Structure formats: structure tokens, C-alpha cells
Coordinates of C-alpha atoms and ligand atoms in Angstrom, one line a residue:
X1 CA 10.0 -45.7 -59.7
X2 CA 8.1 -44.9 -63.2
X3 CA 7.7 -41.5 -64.3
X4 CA 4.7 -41.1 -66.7
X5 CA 4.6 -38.0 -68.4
X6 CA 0.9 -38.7 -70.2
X7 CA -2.9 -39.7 -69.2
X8 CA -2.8 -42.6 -71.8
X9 CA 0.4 -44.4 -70.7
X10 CA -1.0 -44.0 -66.7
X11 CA -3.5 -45.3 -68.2
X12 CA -1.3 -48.3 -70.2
X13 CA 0.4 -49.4 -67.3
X14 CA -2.6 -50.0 -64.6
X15 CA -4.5 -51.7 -67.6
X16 CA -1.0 -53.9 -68.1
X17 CA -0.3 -54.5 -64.2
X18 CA -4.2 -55.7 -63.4
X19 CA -4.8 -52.8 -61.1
X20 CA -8.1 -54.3 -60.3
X21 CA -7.1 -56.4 -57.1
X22 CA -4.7 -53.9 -55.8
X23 CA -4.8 -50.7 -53.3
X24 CA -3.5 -47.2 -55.3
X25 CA -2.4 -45.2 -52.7
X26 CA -2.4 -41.4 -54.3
X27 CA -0.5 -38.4 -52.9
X28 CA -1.4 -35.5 -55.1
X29 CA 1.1 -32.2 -54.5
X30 CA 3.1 -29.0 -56.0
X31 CA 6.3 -30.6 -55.9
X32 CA 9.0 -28.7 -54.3
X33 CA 9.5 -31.6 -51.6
X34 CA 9.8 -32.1 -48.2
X35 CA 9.8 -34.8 -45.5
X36 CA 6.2 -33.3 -44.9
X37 CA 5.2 -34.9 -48.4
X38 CA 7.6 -38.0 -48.3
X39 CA 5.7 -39.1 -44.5
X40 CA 2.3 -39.3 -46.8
X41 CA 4.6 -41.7 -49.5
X42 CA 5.8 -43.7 -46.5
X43 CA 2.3 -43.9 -45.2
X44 CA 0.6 -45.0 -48.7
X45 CA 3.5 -47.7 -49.3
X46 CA 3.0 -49.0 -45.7
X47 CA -0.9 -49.4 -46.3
X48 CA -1.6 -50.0 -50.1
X49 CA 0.2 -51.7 -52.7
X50 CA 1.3 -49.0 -55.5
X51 CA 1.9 -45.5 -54.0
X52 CA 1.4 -43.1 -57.1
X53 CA 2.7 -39.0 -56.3
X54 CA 2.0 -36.5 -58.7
X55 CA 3.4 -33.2 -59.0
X56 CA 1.5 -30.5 -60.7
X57 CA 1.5 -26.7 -60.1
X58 CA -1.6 -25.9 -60.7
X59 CA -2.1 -22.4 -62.0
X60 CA -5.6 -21.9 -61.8
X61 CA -5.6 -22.3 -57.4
X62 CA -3.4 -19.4 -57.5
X63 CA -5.2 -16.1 -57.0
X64 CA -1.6 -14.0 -56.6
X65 CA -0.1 -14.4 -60.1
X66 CA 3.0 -13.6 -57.7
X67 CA 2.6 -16.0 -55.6
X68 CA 2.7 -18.5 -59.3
X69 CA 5.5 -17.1 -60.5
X70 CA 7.5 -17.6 -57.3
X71 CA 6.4 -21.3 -56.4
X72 CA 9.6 -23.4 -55.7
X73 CA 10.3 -25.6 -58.4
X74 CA 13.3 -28.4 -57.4
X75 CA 12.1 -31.2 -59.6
X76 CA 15.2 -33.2 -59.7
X77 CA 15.6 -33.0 -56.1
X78 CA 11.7 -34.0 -55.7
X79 CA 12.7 -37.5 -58.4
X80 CA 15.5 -38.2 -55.5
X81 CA 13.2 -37.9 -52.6
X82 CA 10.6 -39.9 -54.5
X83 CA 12.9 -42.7 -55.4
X84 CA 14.6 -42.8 -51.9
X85 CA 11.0 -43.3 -50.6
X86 CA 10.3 -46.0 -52.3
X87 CA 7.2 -44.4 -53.9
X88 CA 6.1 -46.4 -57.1
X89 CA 4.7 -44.0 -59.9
X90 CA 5.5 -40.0 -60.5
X91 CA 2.6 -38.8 -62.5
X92 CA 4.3 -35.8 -63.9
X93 CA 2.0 -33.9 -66.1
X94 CA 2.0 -31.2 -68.5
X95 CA -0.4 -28.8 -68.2
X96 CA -2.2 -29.5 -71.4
X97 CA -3.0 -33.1 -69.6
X98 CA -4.9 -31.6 -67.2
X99 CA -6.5 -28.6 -68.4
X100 CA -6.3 -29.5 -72.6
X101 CA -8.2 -26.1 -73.3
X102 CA -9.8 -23.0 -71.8
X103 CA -12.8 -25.3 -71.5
X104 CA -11.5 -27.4 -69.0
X105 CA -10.7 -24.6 -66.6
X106 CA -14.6 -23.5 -66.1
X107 CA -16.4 -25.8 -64.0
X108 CA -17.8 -24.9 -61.3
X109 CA -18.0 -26.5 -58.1
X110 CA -20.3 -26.3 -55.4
X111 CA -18.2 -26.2 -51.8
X112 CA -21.0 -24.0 -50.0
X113 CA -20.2 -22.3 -46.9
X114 CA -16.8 -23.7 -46.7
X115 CA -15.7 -21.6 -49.5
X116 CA -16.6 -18.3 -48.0
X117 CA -14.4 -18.9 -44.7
X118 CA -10.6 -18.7 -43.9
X119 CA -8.5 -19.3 -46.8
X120 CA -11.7 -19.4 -49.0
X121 CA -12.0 -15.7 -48.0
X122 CA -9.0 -14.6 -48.4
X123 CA -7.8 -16.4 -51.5
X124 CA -11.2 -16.1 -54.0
X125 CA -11.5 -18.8 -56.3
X126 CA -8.4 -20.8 -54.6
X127 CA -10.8 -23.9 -53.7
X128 CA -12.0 -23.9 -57.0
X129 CA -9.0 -24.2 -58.6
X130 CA -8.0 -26.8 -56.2
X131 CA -11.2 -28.7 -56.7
X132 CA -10.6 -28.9 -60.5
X133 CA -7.3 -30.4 -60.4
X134 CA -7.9 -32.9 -57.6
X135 CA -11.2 -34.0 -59.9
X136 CA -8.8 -34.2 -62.9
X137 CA -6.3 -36.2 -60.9
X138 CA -8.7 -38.6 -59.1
X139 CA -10.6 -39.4 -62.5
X140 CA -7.4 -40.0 -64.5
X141 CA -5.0 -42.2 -61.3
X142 CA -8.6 -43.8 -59.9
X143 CA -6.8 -44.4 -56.5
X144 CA -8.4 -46.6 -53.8
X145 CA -6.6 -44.6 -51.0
X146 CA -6.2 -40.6 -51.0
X147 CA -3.5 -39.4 -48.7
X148 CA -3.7 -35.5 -47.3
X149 CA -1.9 -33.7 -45.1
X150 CA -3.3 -32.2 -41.7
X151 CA -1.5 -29.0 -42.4
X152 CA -4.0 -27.9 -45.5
X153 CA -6.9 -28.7 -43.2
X154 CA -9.7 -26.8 -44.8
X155 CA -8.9 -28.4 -48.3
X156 CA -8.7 -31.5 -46.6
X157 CA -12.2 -30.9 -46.1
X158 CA -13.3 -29.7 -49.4
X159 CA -11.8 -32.7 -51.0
X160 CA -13.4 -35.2 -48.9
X161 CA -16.8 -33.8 -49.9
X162 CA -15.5 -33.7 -53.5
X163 CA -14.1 -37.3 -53.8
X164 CA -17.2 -38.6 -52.1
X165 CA -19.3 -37.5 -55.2
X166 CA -16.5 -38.8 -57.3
X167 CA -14.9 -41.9 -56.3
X168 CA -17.2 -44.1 -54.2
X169 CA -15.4 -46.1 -52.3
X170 CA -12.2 -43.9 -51.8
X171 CA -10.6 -44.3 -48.6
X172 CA -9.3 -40.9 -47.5
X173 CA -6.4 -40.6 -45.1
X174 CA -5.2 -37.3 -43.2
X175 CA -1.8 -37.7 -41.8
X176 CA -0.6 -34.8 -39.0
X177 CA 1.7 -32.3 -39.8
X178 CA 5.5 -32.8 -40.0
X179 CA 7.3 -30.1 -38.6
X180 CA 11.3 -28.8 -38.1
X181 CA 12.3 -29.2 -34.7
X182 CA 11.5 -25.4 -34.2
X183 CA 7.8 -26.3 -34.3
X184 CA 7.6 -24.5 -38.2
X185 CA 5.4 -26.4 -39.9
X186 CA 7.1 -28.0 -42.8
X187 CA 6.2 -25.9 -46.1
X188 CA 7.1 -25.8 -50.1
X189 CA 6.9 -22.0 -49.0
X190 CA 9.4 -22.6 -46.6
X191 CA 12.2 -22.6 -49.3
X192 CA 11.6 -18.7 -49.6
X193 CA 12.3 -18.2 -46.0
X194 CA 16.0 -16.5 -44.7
X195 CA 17.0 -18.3 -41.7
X196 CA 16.0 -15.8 -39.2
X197 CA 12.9 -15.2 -41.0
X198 CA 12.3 -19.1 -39.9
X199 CA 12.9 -18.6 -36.5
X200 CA 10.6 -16.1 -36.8
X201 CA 7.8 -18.0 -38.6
X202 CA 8.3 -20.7 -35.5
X203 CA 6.2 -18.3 -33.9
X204 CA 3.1 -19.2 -35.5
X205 CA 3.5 -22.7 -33.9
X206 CA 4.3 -21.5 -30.9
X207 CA 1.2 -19.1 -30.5
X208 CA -0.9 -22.1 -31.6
X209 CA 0.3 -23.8 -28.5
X210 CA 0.1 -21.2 -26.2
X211 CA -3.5 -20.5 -27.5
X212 CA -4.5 -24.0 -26.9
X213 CA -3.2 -23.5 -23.6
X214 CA -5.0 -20.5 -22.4
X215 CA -8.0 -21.4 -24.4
X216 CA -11.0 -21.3 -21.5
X217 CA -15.0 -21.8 -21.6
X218 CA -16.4 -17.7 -22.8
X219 CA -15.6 -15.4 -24.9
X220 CA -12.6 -15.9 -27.1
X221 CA -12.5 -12.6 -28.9
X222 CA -9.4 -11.4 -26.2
X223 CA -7.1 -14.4 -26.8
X224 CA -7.3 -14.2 -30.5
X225 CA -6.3 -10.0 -29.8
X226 CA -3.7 -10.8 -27.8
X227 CA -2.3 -13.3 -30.1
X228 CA -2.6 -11.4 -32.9
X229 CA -0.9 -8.4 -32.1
X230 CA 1.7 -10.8 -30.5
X231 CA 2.6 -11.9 -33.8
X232 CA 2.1 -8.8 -36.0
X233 CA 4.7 -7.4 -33.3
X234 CA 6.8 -9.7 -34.7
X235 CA 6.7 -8.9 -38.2
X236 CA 3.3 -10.8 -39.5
X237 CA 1.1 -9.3 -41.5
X238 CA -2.4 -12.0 -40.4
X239 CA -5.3 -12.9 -42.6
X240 CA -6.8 -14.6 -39.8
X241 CA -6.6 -16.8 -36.4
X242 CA -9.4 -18.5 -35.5
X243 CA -10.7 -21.0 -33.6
X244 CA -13.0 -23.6 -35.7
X245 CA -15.1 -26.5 -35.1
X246 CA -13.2 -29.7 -36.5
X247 CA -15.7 -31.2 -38.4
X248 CA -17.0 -28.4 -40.5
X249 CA -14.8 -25.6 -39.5
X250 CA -18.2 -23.2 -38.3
X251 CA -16.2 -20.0 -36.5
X252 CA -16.8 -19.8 -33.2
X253 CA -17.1 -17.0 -31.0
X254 CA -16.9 -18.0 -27.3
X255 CA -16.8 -21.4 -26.1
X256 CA -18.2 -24.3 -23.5
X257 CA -15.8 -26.8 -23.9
X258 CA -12.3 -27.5 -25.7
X259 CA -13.2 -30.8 -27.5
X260 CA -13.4 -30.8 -31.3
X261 CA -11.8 -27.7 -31.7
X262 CA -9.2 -26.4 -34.1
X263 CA -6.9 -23.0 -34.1
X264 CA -6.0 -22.1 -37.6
X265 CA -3.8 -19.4 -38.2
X266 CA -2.6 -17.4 -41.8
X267 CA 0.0 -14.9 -42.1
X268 CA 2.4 -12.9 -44.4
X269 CA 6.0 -12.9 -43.4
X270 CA 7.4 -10.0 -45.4
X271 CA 5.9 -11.6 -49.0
X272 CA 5.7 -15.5 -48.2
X273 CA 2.2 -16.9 -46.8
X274 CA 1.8 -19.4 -44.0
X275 CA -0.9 -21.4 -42.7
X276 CA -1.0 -24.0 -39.9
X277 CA -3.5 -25.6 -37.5
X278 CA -3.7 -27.3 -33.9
X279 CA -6.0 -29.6 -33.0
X280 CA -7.8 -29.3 -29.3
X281 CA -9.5 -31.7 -27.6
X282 CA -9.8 -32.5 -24.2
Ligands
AMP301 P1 1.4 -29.3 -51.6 O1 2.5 -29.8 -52.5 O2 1.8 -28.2 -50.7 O3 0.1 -29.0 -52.3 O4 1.0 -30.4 -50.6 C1 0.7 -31.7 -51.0 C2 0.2 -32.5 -49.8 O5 1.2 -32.6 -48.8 C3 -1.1 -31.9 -49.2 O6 -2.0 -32.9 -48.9 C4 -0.5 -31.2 -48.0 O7 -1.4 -31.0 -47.0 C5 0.6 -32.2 -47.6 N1 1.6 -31.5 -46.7 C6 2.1 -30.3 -46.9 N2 3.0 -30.0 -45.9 C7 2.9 -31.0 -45.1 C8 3.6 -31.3 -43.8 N3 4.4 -30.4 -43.2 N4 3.3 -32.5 -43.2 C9 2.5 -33.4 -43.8 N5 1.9 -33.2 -44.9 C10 2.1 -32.0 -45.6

């Protein structure tokens, strides 16, 4: 694996290589790795020719300054996993790479109503943030495949419309969501977790299941009740639950049928936030 610290010698090496002719898978993330991330390194070096990860946390998605300062940062640890995976390039940037001055930090993006929903809603100017540094990322690794993960479904979302205005011809993948064998969905966040508190998080899986399950044609407004208070028995503190159409996550309120439906779920455990998803069809 080659680590490139700097734009320019990215840049250098694609010119020196003939990038041309060849599929750059790209698997943008935070760092602080899992198996979660290293699936989506497996996946690009299965079905493209370079797989390029970067790792960048990216200050300006973060609306809790807290929530900054306490992001898990294991970068050795993250080089091992990268090399073990066989993953070709580690774009590890400085921040003055990506945001060179204040300047760089103010576009705006237009994301429209998926903005003002779910984590859009409760973390205000998150997407934003996120939108900037995917743009940055795209524009300076120009990859020909995008890899995402399931579990970050809403920005999966956002960054599809994004990279379609950006990159033409960008294929976009979204690979499911690797879990522990509890059913926790795997998580940087994770890392801040006691061991009983992950048994407890578990729960959020579980309830996604079970909601899935019960899920009937009518109103829906008694299920989400029931499973909220279910898990703010347990300790959570919820943001939200809902139950979403796939495509473009419009809220429903009561149902006619189960197919292209997702549950999405946010919550605090004591001070470390959560999201997951299921899927429903069928
Ligand atoms: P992050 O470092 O958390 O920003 O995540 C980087 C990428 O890895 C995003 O596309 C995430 O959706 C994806 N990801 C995070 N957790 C998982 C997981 N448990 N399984 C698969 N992909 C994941």
C-alpha cells in the first residue's frame, strides 16, 4: 500500500501509473476502522483495479464540537487493517489539503428536502459538511467506482445526487451493513461503548427486526410508540424511528404495503450516538 499525504503527489502517481484505462475504486471514511470499512476495501479490490481509502475527520460535518473532540482516532491500527486488506492507496490528508482556507469551508450545497429530515434534522449543517468533503475528495482521487456503506443510508443518498452533478460516469456502490454477531451494527462510535453498554445498543437491531415484523398495512404511529418507549426503557435517549420510503426517504405515516420500505432508527446511549437501518420488502 502507498500512503500519500498531499493532493499533488495523488496527483503524481495516477499521472505516472496511466490511470486512464483503469477502474479507481474509492472508499472515503473517518478512520478509526472496522471490518465494516475493510468489507467496502474487499469489495472495491474484487471489482476495480486500484482501491484508494482515505481517512479524514472532517470537522466541519460535526455539529457537537464534543462529539469532534471525542472521535476515535487508531491510525496505526487503521495502516494494519488497510495493508492486510490489500487496499492499494491511503490518501491521508491534512486538513489544509482539503479545506486550504476559511474560503473553502462556505459552499453551499443544495440537498433539498433531504436535508430537513432524520439526521438532517437533528444534526443542522451535518450534510453540508459531508457534502463538501466528499466534493473535495471526488474532485482531487477522480474514482470510477464510489463505495458506501448501507448503514449511513441517508448520506448514501445525498452523495449520490451530489456525485451525479460531479463525476459523470461514477459508478456508486452501497454494500449492506456489517454487524457483530449481537446484531450491533458495526460503528467507529462503537469504540466508546463499555461492554454492557453494547449489549445494550444490540437492542436497536433487535427492535429493527421486530418492527419489521409487526409492521402491518394502517397506521403506524402505535408500533413506532411502542418501540420507542421500549428502547428509552432501556436507557436510550431517541432522536427518531421511522419508517421511510427507500428511494427518497419521504416519512410515512400509515401504510398499504411493506415493499420499498426502510426503518431508521437514532439514539443516545448515555453520550455516544447510534444510527442503523433495515430494509423491508416483501
Ligand atoms: P465513516 O468512517 O464512519 O465515515 O464510514 C465510512 C464508510 O464506511 C461509509 O460509507 C459508511 O457508511 C461505511 N460503514 C460504516 N460502518 C459500516 C458497517 N458496519 N458496515 C459497512 N459499511 C460501513
Amino acid at each position: 500500500m502507498i500512503l500519500f499525504k498531499h493532493t499533488k503527489d495523488l496527483r503524481f502517481h495516477f499521472k505516472k501509473i496511466k490511470r486512464k484505462d483503469l477502474r479507481i475504486g474509492f472508499v472515503p471514511t473517518m478512520g478509526a476502522l472496522h471490518r465494516g470499512h475493510i468489507t467496502l476495501i474487499e469489495k472495491s479490490k474484487k471489482e476495480t483495479d486500484i482501491a484508494v481509502c482515505s481517512i479524514y475527520v472532517n470537522p466541519v460535518q460535526f455539529n457537537n464540537p464534543e462529539d469532534y473532540k471525542n472521535y476515535p482516532v487508531t491510525i496505526e491500527a487503521d495502516i494494519l487493517m488497510l495493508e492486510k486488506s490489500g487496499c492499494d492507496i491511503l490518501f491521508l490528508p491534512g486538513g489544509k489539503e482539503i479545506y486550504p482556507d476559511e474560503n473553502a469551508k462556505k459552499k453551499h450545497f443544495d440537498i433539498g428536502y433531504l436535508e430537513t429530515i432524520l439526521e438532517g434534522k437533528y444534526r443542522p449543517g451535518h450534510f453540508q459538511g459531508v457534502c463538501l468533503v466528499v466534493e473535495k475528495l471526488l474532485q482531487i482521487v477522480e474514482p470510477t467506482h464510489l463505495f458506501l456503506g448501507q448503514k449511513d443510508f441517508q448520506q448514501s443518498l445525498i452523495i449520490k445526487k451530489l456525485a451525479g452533478l460531479i463525476c459523470k460516469n461514477l459508478k456508486i456502490i452501497i454494500a449492506p451493513t456489517l454487524r457483530e454477531p449481537s446484531g450491533l451494527a458495526m460503528s467507529s462510535r462503537n469504540l466508546r461503548l463499555t461492554d454492557e453498554e453494547k449489549d445494550i445498543a444490540a437492542e436497536l437491531y433487535k427492535s429493527l427486526v421486530q418492527i419489521k415484523k409487526e409492521l402491518a398495512p394502517g397506521e403506524i404511529l402505535a408500533l413506532k410508540k411502542k418501540f420507542t418507549s421500549k428502547l428509552e426503557d432501556l436507557g436510550f435517549k431517541i432522536d427518531y424511528l421511522e419508517i421511510a420510503i427507500t428511494e427518497n426517504l419521504e416519512i410515512i405515516e400509515s401504510l398499504t404495503s411493506t415493499d420499498g420500505l426502510i426503518i431508521l432508527v437514532a439514539a443516545f446511549l448515555n453520550n455516544v450516538r447510534l444510527i442503523d437501518n433495515l430494509l423491508v420488502t416483501g
